[in-house]
Amino acid sequence: MEASVILPILKKKLAFLSGGKDRRSGLILTIPLCLEQTNMDELSVTLDYLLSIPSEKCKARGFTVIVDGRKSQWNVVKTVVLMLQVILVSANKLTRYIEPCQLTEDFGGSLTYDHMDWLNKRLVFEKFTKESTSLLDELALINNGSDKGNQQEKERSVDLNFLPSVDPETVLQTGHELLSELQQRRFNGSDGGVSWSPMDDELLAQPQVMKLLDSLREQYTRYQEVCRQRSKRTQLEEIQQKVMQVVNWLEGPGSEQLRAQWGIGDSIRASQALQQKHEEIESQHSEWFAVYVELNQQIAALLNAGDEEDLVELKSLQQQLSDVCYRQASQLEFRQNLLQAALEFHGVAQDLSQQLDGLLGMLCVDVAPADGASIQQTLKLLEEKLKSVDVGLQGLREKGQGLLDQISNQASWAYGKDVTIENKENVDHIQGVMEDMQLRKQRCEDMVDVRRLKMLQMVQLFKCEEDAAQAVEWLSELLDALLKTHIRLGDDAQETKVLLEKHRKFVDVAQSTYDYGRQLLQATVVLCQSLRCTSRSSGDTLPRLNRVWKQFTIASEERVHRLEMAIAFHSNAEKILQDCPEEPEAINDEEQFDEIEAVGKSLLDRLTVPVVYPDGTEQYFGSPGDMASTAEHIRDRMKLVSLKRQQLRHPEMVTTES
C-alpha cells in the first residue's frame, strides 16, 4: 500500500507513529480520537499502512498503543479498545511505561512531531523507491542486452533501448536530497537526552535509500558506458560516409569547375564577372569545407579518446580528407589571387586612363587669369596631376608584372591541360595596356611643359600686380605716418635741424617706394603683351600710385616749410637770448625782435592751416592736442624774447628789481 493512494485518509491523522519508544524500545502508536465520529474503516486502513512501515526486527519488539479518548465519546473509545485489545490506563500513569522524552506534548512529553512534515517525507520516499526500482530494472535490461546481444541488436535503433522511462540524473538527485534530509533529521537533541525523530531510519528505511542509490549509480555508470560505445560506433560509421562524400565531390565536380576557369578578362567588368563566377564556385566548395571542418573536429575528438582499435582507421580518414581539402583549397586560393590581381590591374589601368583624360582636358582649356594665388594653385594642381600620373603608371607596371608572374605559374595546377593559348592572350593584353598608357603619358608631359611656362609667366604677372598694389599701400602708410607722427618742430634750432634731416631720409624712402611701384607696373605691361592678355589692375593701380604720391609730396613740402620756419625762429631767438649787446646797437636789436615775433606768429598761423590736396580734401598734422602742445612751446619762446626786449629797453627796472 502506498501513501499516495490513501493520502486523504492519512491527512486526517487518525493514527500516527510519533517516533517515540517505550521502555522496551517498542514503537509508540498514537490514536487521537476526537469529538467527531471516527470512521473505523479509515482507521483500520491507517493502522494497516502504519504497521507496514517498520522493519520485522522492529515489529518483533512490539508496539505501545496510546488511545487518546479525552476528547471523544466513551462508546468510540470502547470500540477502539476492543478492536485493538489494549489495556486501559490513565494519562498520568503513562510515564510508568514510557519516558516523558518519548511522549508528545499532548501527553506532557517533550517529543516534537509534525504529522504533515512526516507525511510529505513519506511521499517523497515512496516515490523515490518506486522510480528507482523501475529505473534499475530498465537499466539492467539495457546493460545486459548490450553485453549479450549480437551485432544486429547492437545496430538497432536507440529509441527503445537507450531511453529509460525516467531521467536517471533526476532520480539520483532526488535520492541524494532525501538521504541528506534523513541524515540531518535522524537525531533531535534536547537537554533531557536523545529523542528519536519521526524520520528515524526504522520508519523511512534510510539503509534502503542508500542501497538503492548505490545500485542506481552502478547501473547508471554501466549505462553511460554502453551509450558511449554505441554512440562512438555510430559516429565512426557516419564519419566514414561523410568523408567519402566530401572526397568524391571535391575530386569530381569541384575539380571540373576549376578546370573550366582560366581567363582573367580584358576590363574591370569582365574581371568582376569572372570573380563573381569564382565566388559561386567557392560558395559551393565552402559548404563542403564546412563539412570537412566538422568531420576533422569529430575525428580529433575520437583520437583524443584514445581507443586504439579505431586509431589507425581514424588517422587514415583524417589524412585522406586533409590532403584532398588542402589541395582543392590551394587551387581555389590561387585562382582567387589571380582574379584579384587582374581586377587590381584593370582598376589601376582605368584610374590611370581617367587621370590622363583629366590632365589632357585641363591642358586643352585656356588659362583665364584670376590672381597669383589661383594661378599658383593651378600650377601646383597641374604638377600634382602629372606626379599622380607617374605614380599611377609605376603602379600599373608593378601590377602588370605581378600579374604576368602569376600567369607564368598558372600551369603548375593545370591538370595536364595546355593553357599556352589562354596565357598568350592574357599576356598580350597586359603588355598592350601598359604600352598604350606610356604613350599617352608622354604626350601629356609635352603639353605640360608648354603650359608650365605660360603659367609661370602668369604667376610673375600677378606677382608684379600684387607687389605694385602693395607699393601703393606702403606709400599710403608712409603718408599716414607723416601726418600722424611727424608733428614735433623741435625745442631748439639743433633739434629742428635733426628732424629736418630725418624727414629728408623719410622722403627718400617714399621716393624709392614710388619708383618701385612704377617699375612693377611697367613690368606688368610687358608680361601682358607676352601673354596676349590685359592686366586687371594696370588701369587702377597707376592712378592710385600717382594720387598717393602727389598727396605725400604736398604733405612733405608742408612739413619742410614748417621745419625751415622753426629753424629760423629758434636760431634768431637763441641768438637774442644768448647775446648781451650794448646800448648803441639797440635799434638793430629792435628790428631782430620784430622779425622774431613776425616769424613766430607766422609759424603759429601755419600750424592751424591744413594740408589741402588737389582733390580738395584736407588733412592736419597730428591731433588738436599735439598742435596745441607745439604752439604752446613757440609761445613760451616768444615770451622769453619779449622779456629780453623789455630788459634792453629799461635796464634800470631790472636793476631795481634785482
XYZ file of C-alpha atoms in Angstrom:
658
model
C 0.000 0.000 0.000
C 1.331 3.453 -0.939
C 0.716 6.696 0.935
C -0.329 8.472 -2.256
C -3.293 6.056 -2.605
C -4.732 6.794 0.840
C -3.385 10.358 1.125
C -6.771 11.938 2.073
C -7.167 9.418 4.922
C -3.597 9.897 6.180
C -4.053 13.666 6.243
C -6.852 13.187 8.849
C -4.225 11.981 11.355
C -6.462 9.186 12.682
C -3.300 7.484 13.939
C 0.432 8.129 13.708
C 3.850 6.831 14.679
C 5.409 9.710 16.576
C 8.871 8.158 16.592
C 8.798 7.719 20.363
C 9.619 4.356 22.047
C 8.563 2.646 25.245
C 10.950 1.193 27.829
C 11.166 -1.999 25.739
C 12.226 0.018 22.651
C 8.903 -0.728 21.054
C 7.396 1.927 18.833
C 4.563 4.072 20.175
C 1.392 4.125 18.067
C -0.880 7.042 18.929
C -4.625 7.144 18.097
C -6.005 10.646 18.830
C -9.806 10.321 18.993
C -11.860 13.477 18.529
C -15.399 14.652 19.153
C -16.463 13.709 15.657
C -17.422 10.157 14.875
C -14.336 8.177 13.819
C -14.673 6.067 10.668
C -13.477 2.645 11.718
C -12.722 1.576 8.145
C -10.482 4.583 7.622
C -8.837 3.967 10.979
C -8.243 0.362 10.029
C -6.670 1.402 6.724
C -4.471 3.907 8.524
C -3.308 1.322 11.043
C -2.593 -1.239 8.331
C -0.413 1.307 6.495
C 1.436 2.481 9.616
C 2.141 -1.068 10.829
C 3.577 -1.967 7.413
C 6.278 0.660 7.704
C 8.614 -0.649 10.486
C 11.042 -3.471 9.827
C 10.413 -7.024 11.009
C 13.027 -6.564 13.713
C 11.236 -3.505 14.986
C 7.855 -5.250 14.867
C 9.233 -8.099 16.966
C 9.770 -5.670 19.869
C 6.048 -4.926 19.830
C 4.089 -1.678 19.984
C 2.684 0.557 22.686
C -0.683 1.950 21.613
C -1.888 5.221 23.131
C -5.591 5.793 22.545
C -6.334 9.403 23.452
C -10.045 9.440 24.273
C -10.082 12.650 26.270
C -11.896 14.474 23.504
C -14.116 11.635 22.345
C -17.215 9.762 23.489
C -16.834 6.641 25.580
C -18.557 4.330 23.146
C -15.998 5.299 20.472
C -13.131 4.723 22.881
C -14.601 1.396 23.907
C -14.935 0.286 20.291
C -11.314 1.099 19.545
C -10.070 -0.589 22.723
C -11.957 -3.740 21.971
C -10.766 -3.726 18.380
C -7.134 -3.372 19.396
C -7.410 -5.420 22.620
C -5.363 -2.950 24.644
C -5.182 -2.264 28.368
C -6.680 0.963 29.646
C -4.584 3.221 31.853
C -4.982 6.845 32.790
C -2.899 9.559 31.162
C -0.979 10.334 34.365
C 0.264 6.728 34.551
C 1.825 6.697 31.062
C 5.238 7.517 32.469
C 5.333 4.049 34.110
C 5.665 2.577 30.648
C 7.126 5.439 28.615
C 9.773 8.027 29.339
C 8.484 11.630 29.124
C 11.006 12.408 26.427
C 9.330 9.754 24.262
C 5.860 11.279 24.688
C 4.489 14.102 22.596
C 3.391 17.397 24.078
C -0.259 16.214 24.113
C 0.709 13.735 26.866
C 3.025 16.057 28.786
C 6.150 14.902 26.992
C 8.853 16.773 25.072
C 8.904 14.831 21.819
C 8.180 17.007 18.768
C 6.081 15.581 15.962
C 4.858 17.267 12.730
C 2.376 14.980 11.004
C 2.295 16.839 7.658
C 6.073 17.013 7.535
C 6.300 13.282 8.157
C 3.644 12.598 5.531
C 5.413 14.730 2.901
C 8.718 12.969 3.530
C 6.972 9.627 3.341
C 5.515 10.511 -0.042
C 8.948 11.527 -1.329
C 10.480 8.300 -0.042
C 7.831 6.101 -1.659
C 8.065 7.978 -4.957
C 11.837 7.596 -4.975
C 11.599 3.905 -4.106
C 9.126 3.277 -6.893
C 11.011 5.248 -9.562
C 14.439 3.925 -8.599
C 13.257 0.303 -8.593
C 11.664 0.706 -12.028
C 14.735 2.525 -13.338
C 17.049 -0.217 -12.036
C 15.077 -2.827 -13.948
C 15.222 -0.782 -17.165
C 18.955 -0.044 -16.861
C 19.718 -3.677 -16.094
C 17.757 -4.741 -19.174
C 19.620 -2.252 -21.372
C 23.033 -3.090 -19.949
C 22.552 -6.850 -20.081
C 21.198 -6.624 -23.608
C 24.263 -4.701 -24.694
C 26.617 -7.258 -23.170
C 24.875 -10.346 -24.580
C 23.255 -9.065 -27.756
C 24.520 -9.839 -31.242
C 25.728 -7.361 -33.837
C 22.251 -6.920 -35.255
C 20.907 -5.983 -31.836
C 23.725 -3.506 -31.309
C 22.843 -1.760 -34.555
C 19.173 -1.478 -33.599
C 17.703 1.993 -33.188
C 18.249 3.518 -29.781
C 14.688 4.811 -29.431
C 13.670 1.838 -27.283
C 16.950 0.542 -25.868
C 18.686 3.742 -24.936
C 15.903 5.813 -23.373
C 14.717 4.874 -19.848
C 11.225 5.947 -18.821
C 12.612 8.445 -16.271
C 15.733 10.575 -16.214
C 18.445 8.804 -14.156
C 20.023 12.113 -13.164
C 16.748 13.382 -11.745
C 16.133 10.185 -9.765
C 19.687 10.257 -8.372
C 19.326 13.880 -7.345
C 16.025 13.148 -5.606
C 17.603 10.213 -3.756
C 20.589 12.269 -2.592
C 18.325 15.041 -1.353
C 16.170 12.513 0.510
C 19.207 10.812 2.033
C 20.629 14.149 3.120
C 17.334 15.041 4.777
C 17.213 11.700 6.605
C 20.774 12.022 7.835
C 20.263 15.558 9.065
C 16.986 14.792 10.899
C 17.857 11.447 12.382
C 18.510 12.856 15.834
C 16.957 15.850 17.517
C 18.962 16.681 20.626
C 17.482 18.074 23.830
C 18.648 18.718 27.386
C 16.800 15.709 28.720
C 18.586 13.264 26.434
C 18.230 11.963 22.878
C 14.758 11.860 21.374
C 14.098 9.915 18.171
C 12.853 11.919 15.226
C 9.766 10.706 13.309
C 12.164 10.422 10.337
C 14.053 7.600 12.011
C 15.742 5.054 9.719
C 13.349 2.425 11.024
C 10.397 4.488 9.755
C 11.768 5.734 6.414
C 14.322 2.999 5.791
C 17.484 5.089 5.389
C 19.553 1.975 4.596
C 17.136 1.146 1.804
C 17.662 4.602 0.254
C 21.437 4.188 0.440
C 21.252 0.739 -1.125
C 19.044 1.978 -3.964
C 21.394 4.903 -4.623
C 24.415 2.606 -4.775
C 22.665 0.281 -7.204
C 21.481 3.193 -9.317
C 24.970 4.672 -9.560
C 26.428 1.353 -10.585
C 23.817 0.647 -13.262
C 23.840 4.251 -14.500
C 27.620 4.183 -14.916
C 27.349 0.978 -16.969
C 24.513 2.534 -18.967
C 26.609 5.620 -19.771
C 29.466 3.435 -20.975
C 27.096 1.412 -23.172
C 25.723 4.614 -24.663
C 29.215 5.954 -25.246
C 30.371 2.809 -27.035
C 27.325 2.598 -29.283
C 27.477 6.337 -29.957
C 31.131 6.043 -30.900
C 30.455 3.192 -33.323
C 27.590 5.064 -34.916
C 29.661 8.264 -35.114
C 32.557 6.435 -36.756
C 30.280 4.988 -39.431
C 28.751 8.393 -40.098
C 32.215 9.957 -40.330
C 33.345 7.363 -42.874
C 30.297 8.016 -45.002
C 30.672 11.819 -44.878
C 34.414 11.687 -45.589
C 33.796 9.759 -48.796
C 31.073 12.210 -49.803
C 33.447 15.175 -49.374
C 36.345 13.469 -51.183
C 34.207 12.310 -54.097
C 32.699 15.768 -54.661
C 35.994 17.680 -54.410
C 37.801 15.316 -56.774
C 34.844 15.177 -59.148
C 32.504 18.148 -59.761
C 34.678 20.559 -57.752
C 37.782 19.927 -59.839
C 35.799 20.101 -63.088
C 34.544 23.580 -62.162
C 38.101 24.835 -61.673
C 39.351 23.301 -64.932
C 36.823 25.368 -66.888
C 38.001 28.724 -65.493
C 41.252 30.220 -66.923
C 40.711 33.710 -68.327
C 41.411 36.988 -66.477
C 39.186 39.331 -68.521
C 40.123 42.427 -70.510
C 38.426 45.029 -68.280
C 37.157 45.616 -64.777
C 33.671 44.442 -65.690
C 34.972 41.249 -67.282
C 37.231 40.527 -64.303
C 34.362 41.176 -61.908
C 32.163 38.758 -63.851
C 34.860 36.080 -63.623
C 35.355 36.844 -59.955
C 31.628 36.532 -59.320
C 31.622 33.173 -61.070
C 34.573 32.110 -58.947
C 32.745 33.221 -55.792
C 29.872 30.949 -56.768
C 32.350 28.090 -57.120
C 33.886 28.991 -53.768
C 30.454 29.101 -52.188
C 29.788 25.546 -53.287
C 33.194 24.493 -52.009
C 32.606 26.311 -48.705
C 29.695 24.051 -47.903
C 31.936 21.016 -48.299
C 34.798 22.679 -46.433
C 32.408 23.309 -43.547
C 31.649 19.593 -43.530
C 35.408 18.954 -43.578
C 35.977 21.172 -40.527
C 33.188 19.442 -38.637
C 34.496 15.995 -39.595
C 38.046 16.953 -38.638
C 36.856 18.064 -35.207
C 34.928 14.855 -34.720
C 37.918 12.751 -35.759
C 40.197 14.736 -33.443
C 37.791 14.163 -30.563
C 37.728 10.419 -31.239
C 41.532 10.330 -31.475
C 41.813 12.105 -28.134
C 39.540 9.459 -26.616
C 42.440 7.034 -27.103
C 40.648 3.930 -28.373
C 43.491 2.031 -30.022
C 41.204 -0.181 -32.090
C 39.993 2.833 -34.094
C 43.188 4.943 -34.214
C 44.588 3.582 -37.488
C 41.314 3.909 -39.363
C 40.648 7.388 -37.984
C 44.110 8.672 -38.878
C 43.808 7.280 -42.378
C 40.452 9.008 -42.873
C 41.800 12.258 -41.455
C 44.861 12.209 -43.709
C 42.861 11.443 -46.836
C 40.336 14.156 -46.083
C 43.013 16.755 -45.269
C 45.036 16.067 -48.425
C 42.081 16.475 -50.741
C 40.703 19.567 -48.989
C 44.043 21.343 -48.740
C 44.826 20.682 -52.409
C 41.451 21.991 -53.517
C 41.654 24.997 -51.180
C 45.095 25.873 -52.583
C 43.747 25.786 -56.119
C 40.806 27.982 -55.154
C 43.104 30.437 -53.441
C 45.449 30.563 -56.452
C 42.555 31.253 -58.800
C 41.123 33.888 -56.456
C 44.502 35.632 -56.157
C 44.917 35.597 -59.946
C 41.487 37.157 -60.489
C 42.090 39.697 -57.726
C 45.418 40.668 -59.298
C 43.700 41.030 -62.706
C 40.950 43.147 -61.177
C 43.510 45.380 -59.473
C 45.496 45.700 -62.732
C 42.411 46.732 -64.693
C 41.372 49.039 -61.868
C 44.749 50.800 -61.879
C 44.627 50.988 -65.687
C 41.174 52.551 -65.589
C 42.186 55.056 -62.903
C 45.302 55.985 -64.867
C 43.257 56.416 -68.039
C 40.868 58.726 -66.203
C 43.790 60.699 -64.780
C 45.285 61.113 -68.256
C 41.901 62.194 -69.630
C 41.546 64.722 -66.841
C 45.064 66.049 -67.366
C 44.510 66.335 -71.117
C 41.207 68.137 -70.578
C 42.912 70.557 -68.201
C 45.648 71.236 -70.762
C 43.165 71.806 -73.583
C 41.356 74.587 -71.699
C 42.956 78.014 -71.995
C 44.031 79.582 -68.732
C 41.964 82.597 -67.689
C 43.948 84.964 -65.435
C 42.469 85.222 -61.970
C 45.129 86.083 -59.418
C 48.584 84.955 -58.487
C 47.391 82.589 -55.788
C 44.873 80.835 -58.056
C 47.434 80.545 -60.858
C 49.955 79.163 -58.391
C 47.308 76.734 -57.142
C 46.522 75.697 -60.716
C 50.198 75.176 -61.417
C 50.505 73.115 -58.255
C 47.450 71.085 -59.265
C 48.973 70.509 -62.698
C 52.211 69.270 -61.156
C 50.281 67.050 -58.729
C 48.269 65.540 -61.567
C 51.441 64.841 -63.542
C 53.039 63.308 -60.470
C 49.905 61.280 -59.852
C 50.093 60.020 -63.434
C 53.721 58.997 -62.865
C 52.765 57.157 -59.715
C 49.795 55.543 -61.467
C 51.930 54.380 -64.388
C 54.519 52.953 -61.998
C 51.768 51.180 -60.109
C 50.373 49.839 -63.380
C 53.779 48.427 -64.289
C 54.087 46.762 -60.876
C 50.590 45.290 -61.041
C 51.155 44.138 -64.605
C 54.449 42.452 -63.794
C 52.952 40.746 -60.772
C 50.052 39.507 -62.870
C 52.448 38.227 -65.551
C 54.406 36.346 -62.894
C 51.225 34.704 -61.624
C 50.157 33.751 -65.149
C 53.534 32.127 -65.757
C 52.911 29.903 -62.714
C 49.375 29.023 -63.772
C 50.426 25.769 -65.479
C 51.519 24.285 -62.131
C 47.973 23.065 -61.401
C 46.528 22.836 -64.910
C 45.730 19.071 -64.624
C 47.637 18.450 -67.828
C 45.628 20.985 -69.869
C 47.596 23.171 -72.305
C 46.959 26.803 -71.286
C 49.528 28.392 -73.660
C 46.869 29.987 -75.876
C 44.951 31.466 -72.963
C 48.153 32.716 -71.356
C 49.380 34.352 -74.595
C 46.144 36.279 -74.993
C 46.323 37.450 -71.392
C 50.000 38.421 -71.681
C 49.443 40.360 -74.936
C 46.549 42.238 -73.388
C 48.545 43.217 -70.282
C 51.577 44.401 -72.254
C 49.391 46.318 -74.732
C 47.665 48.215 -71.921
C 50.973 49.235 -70.356
C 52.450 50.442 -73.701
C 49.347 52.484 -74.544
C 49.421 54.217 -71.153
C 53.111 55.050 -71.606
C 52.465 56.795 -74.952
C 49.549 58.798 -73.580
C 51.629 59.930 -70.621
C 54.456 61.126 -72.898
C 52.052 63.283 -74.958
C 50.665 64.854 -71.795
C 54.155 65.625 -70.473
C 54.996 67.595 -73.632
C 51.843 69.687 -73.255
C 52.516 70.211 -69.559
C 55.918 71.764 -70.329
C 54.302 74.378 -72.572
C 51.549 75.124 -70.094
C 54.002 75.355 -67.212
C 55.983 78.147 -68.951
C 52.824 80.152 -69.631
C 51.553 79.723 -66.091
C 54.874 80.767 -64.614
C 54.659 83.981 -66.636
C 51.141 84.479 -65.294
C 52.357 83.931 -61.766
C 55.032 86.575 -62.395
C 52.406 88.938 -63.834
C 50.110 88.650 -60.847
C 53.070 88.909 -58.534
C 54.028 92.213 -60.138
C 50.440 93.432 -59.852
C 50.230 92.387 -56.207
C 53.589 93.979 -55.404
C 52.559 97.202 -57.185
C 49.364 97.293 -55.121
C 51.497 96.650 -52.060
C 53.737 99.590 -53.013
C 50.647 101.811 -53.084
C 49.700 100.528 -49.645
C 53.182 101.183 -48.318
C 53.161 104.712 -49.744
C 49.758 105.288 -48.156
C 51.123 104.078 -44.836
C 54.099 106.441 -45.172
C 51.691 109.302 -45.846
C 49.622 108.331 -42.847
C 52.735 108.146 -40.666
C 53.858 111.568 -41.939
C 50.586 113.189 -40.945
C 50.147 111.426 -37.602
C 53.660 111.039 -36.185
C 55.864 113.674 -37.872
C 54.481 116.525 -35.743
C 57.186 117.956 -33.494
C 59.084 121.098 -34.586
C 61.872 120.769 -32.060
C 62.720 122.621 -28.837
C 65.742 124.410 -30.326
C 67.433 125.003 -33.661
C 69.718 121.983 -33.388
C 66.866 119.518 -32.705
C 64.822 121.042 -35.522
C 67.691 120.525 -37.961
C 67.905 116.879 -36.894
C 64.168 116.490 -37.522
C 64.579 118.088 -40.959
C 67.356 115.645 -41.833
C 65.248 112.676 -40.716
C 62.371 113.957 -42.777
C 64.508 114.092 -45.897
C 65.541 110.478 -45.371
C 61.880 109.622 -44.856
C 61.093 111.299 -48.169
C 63.850 109.259 -49.832
C 62.174 106.054 -48.630
C 58.865 107.208 -50.030
C 60.541 108.111 -53.317
C 62.064 104.609 -53.544
C 58.666 103.056 -52.865
C 57.068 105.142 -55.576
C 59.787 104.273 -58.093
C 59.454 100.558 -57.198
C 55.726 100.669 -57.858
C 56.286 102.360 -61.237
C 58.790 99.693 -62.269
C 56.396 96.884 -61.306
C 53.592 98.422 -63.342
C 55.884 98.725 -66.359
C 56.779 95.021 -65.956
C 53.070 94.058 -65.948
C 52.644 95.805 -69.306
C 55.483 93.781 -70.828
C 54.143 90.492 -69.416
C 50.615 91.204 -70.663
C 51.979 91.802 -74.146
C 53.849 88.480 -73.975
C 50.771 86.609 -72.714
C 48.408 88.488 -75.033
C 46.131 89.455 -72.201
C 45.136 92.588 -70.349
C 46.216 93.394 -66.807
C 43.471 93.559 -64.274
C 44.990 96.315 -62.181
C 47.189 98.359 -64.508
C 44.398 100.826 -65.191
C 43.610 101.272 -61.494
C 46.912 100.916 -59.684
C 48.857 103.579 -61.584
C 46.348 106.406 -60.874
C 46.219 105.349 -57.224
C 50.005 105.340 -57.044
C 50.270 108.806 -58.605
C 47.489 110.191 -56.423
C 49.059 108.967 -53.183
C 52.496 110.164 -54.299
C 51.058 113.636 -55.070
C 49.441 113.785 -51.621
C 52.677 112.681 -49.998
C 54.652 115.309 -51.916
C 52.317 118.120 -50.823
C 52.353 116.994 -47.192
C 56.130 116.581 -47.296
C 56.673 120.064 -48.696
C 54.438 121.493 -45.988
C 56.457 119.627 -43.387
C 59.691 121.037 -44.846
C 58.337 124.604 -44.800
C 57.311 124.319 -41.171
C 60.655 122.869 -40.125
C 62.562 125.604 -42.017
C 60.454 128.318 -40.346
C 61.040 126.656 -36.984
C 64.810 126.632 -37.630
C 64.753 130.368 -38.463
C 62.629 131.124 -35.397
C 64.768 129.103 -32.971
C 68.047 130.380 -34.439
C 67.108 134.086 -34.061
C 65.552 133.540 -30.653
C 68.604 131.730 -29.373
C 70.878 134.475 -30.738
C 68.901 137.232 -28.940
C 68.632 135.325 -25.697
C 72.322 134.416 -25.590
C 73.899 137.824 -26.678
C 74.426 140.887 -24.374
C 74.532 143.809 -26.818
C 75.461 147.442 -25.834
C 73.097 150.342 -25.989
C 74.247 151.682 -29.439
C 73.002 148.554 -31.086
C 69.527 148.738 -29.556
C 67.932 149.866 -32.820
C 69.233 146.829 -34.633
C 68.061 144.628 -31.786
C 64.583 146.111 -32.122
C 64.465 145.011 -35.748
C 65.565 141.495 -34.794
C 62.885 141.361 -32.118
C 60.253 142.364 -34.625
C 61.475 139.769 -37.098
C 61.402 137.004 -34.472
C 57.899 137.996 -33.423
C 56.725 138.016 -37.049
C 58.246 134.580 -37.766
C 56.746 133.153 -34.587
C 53.290 134.437 -35.431
C 53.582 133.118 -38.985
C 54.610 129.719 -37.628
C 51.671 129.680 -35.225
C 49.320 130.613 -38.039
C 50.768 127.848 -40.257
C 50.141 125.246 -37.577
C 46.426 125.878 -37.839
C 46.351 125.604 -41.623
C 45.511 122.127 -43.044
C 47.209 120.389 -45.945
C 44.985 120.761 -48.991
C 45.181 118.029 -51.675
C 44.397 118.540 -55.363
C 41.037 116.830 -54.977
C 40.056 119.414 -52.322
C 40.364 117.134 -49.282
C 42.151 118.466 -46.189
C 44.406 116.818 -43.604
C 46.025 118.153 -40.429
C 49.347 117.181 -38.948
C 48.659 115.287 -35.738
C 45.756 115.732 -33.359
C 44.485 119.038 -31.893
C 46.293 118.223 -28.688
C 49.600 117.719 -30.494
C 49.063 121.001 -32.339
C 48.303 122.858 -29.085
C 51.421 121.477 -27.409
C 53.674 122.646 -30.276
C 52.040 126.086 -30.341
C 52.415 126.425 -26.566
C 56.154 125.818 -26.819
C 56.519 128.512 -29.514
C 54.539 130.979 -27.400
C 56.796 130.283 -24.416
C 59.826 131.080 -26.585
C 58.186 134.268 -27.797
C 57.517 135.320 -24.188
C 61.217 134.892 -23.345
C 62.172 137.022 -26.325
C 59.669 139.693 -25.277
C 61.083 139.716 -21.755
C 64.575 140.129 -23.193
C 63.324 143.080 -25.206
C 61.972 144.769 -22.079
C 65.293 144.261 -20.297
C 67.134 146.015 -23.104
C 64.719 148.952 -23.102
C 64.629 149.548 -19.307
C 67.769 148.190 -17.712
C 67.180 150.315 -14.541
C 63.951 148.424 -13.868
C 65.762 145.153 -13.958
C 68.464 146.518 -11.605
C 65.916 147.858 -9.144
C 64.035 144.613 -9.149
C 67.270 142.752 -8.667
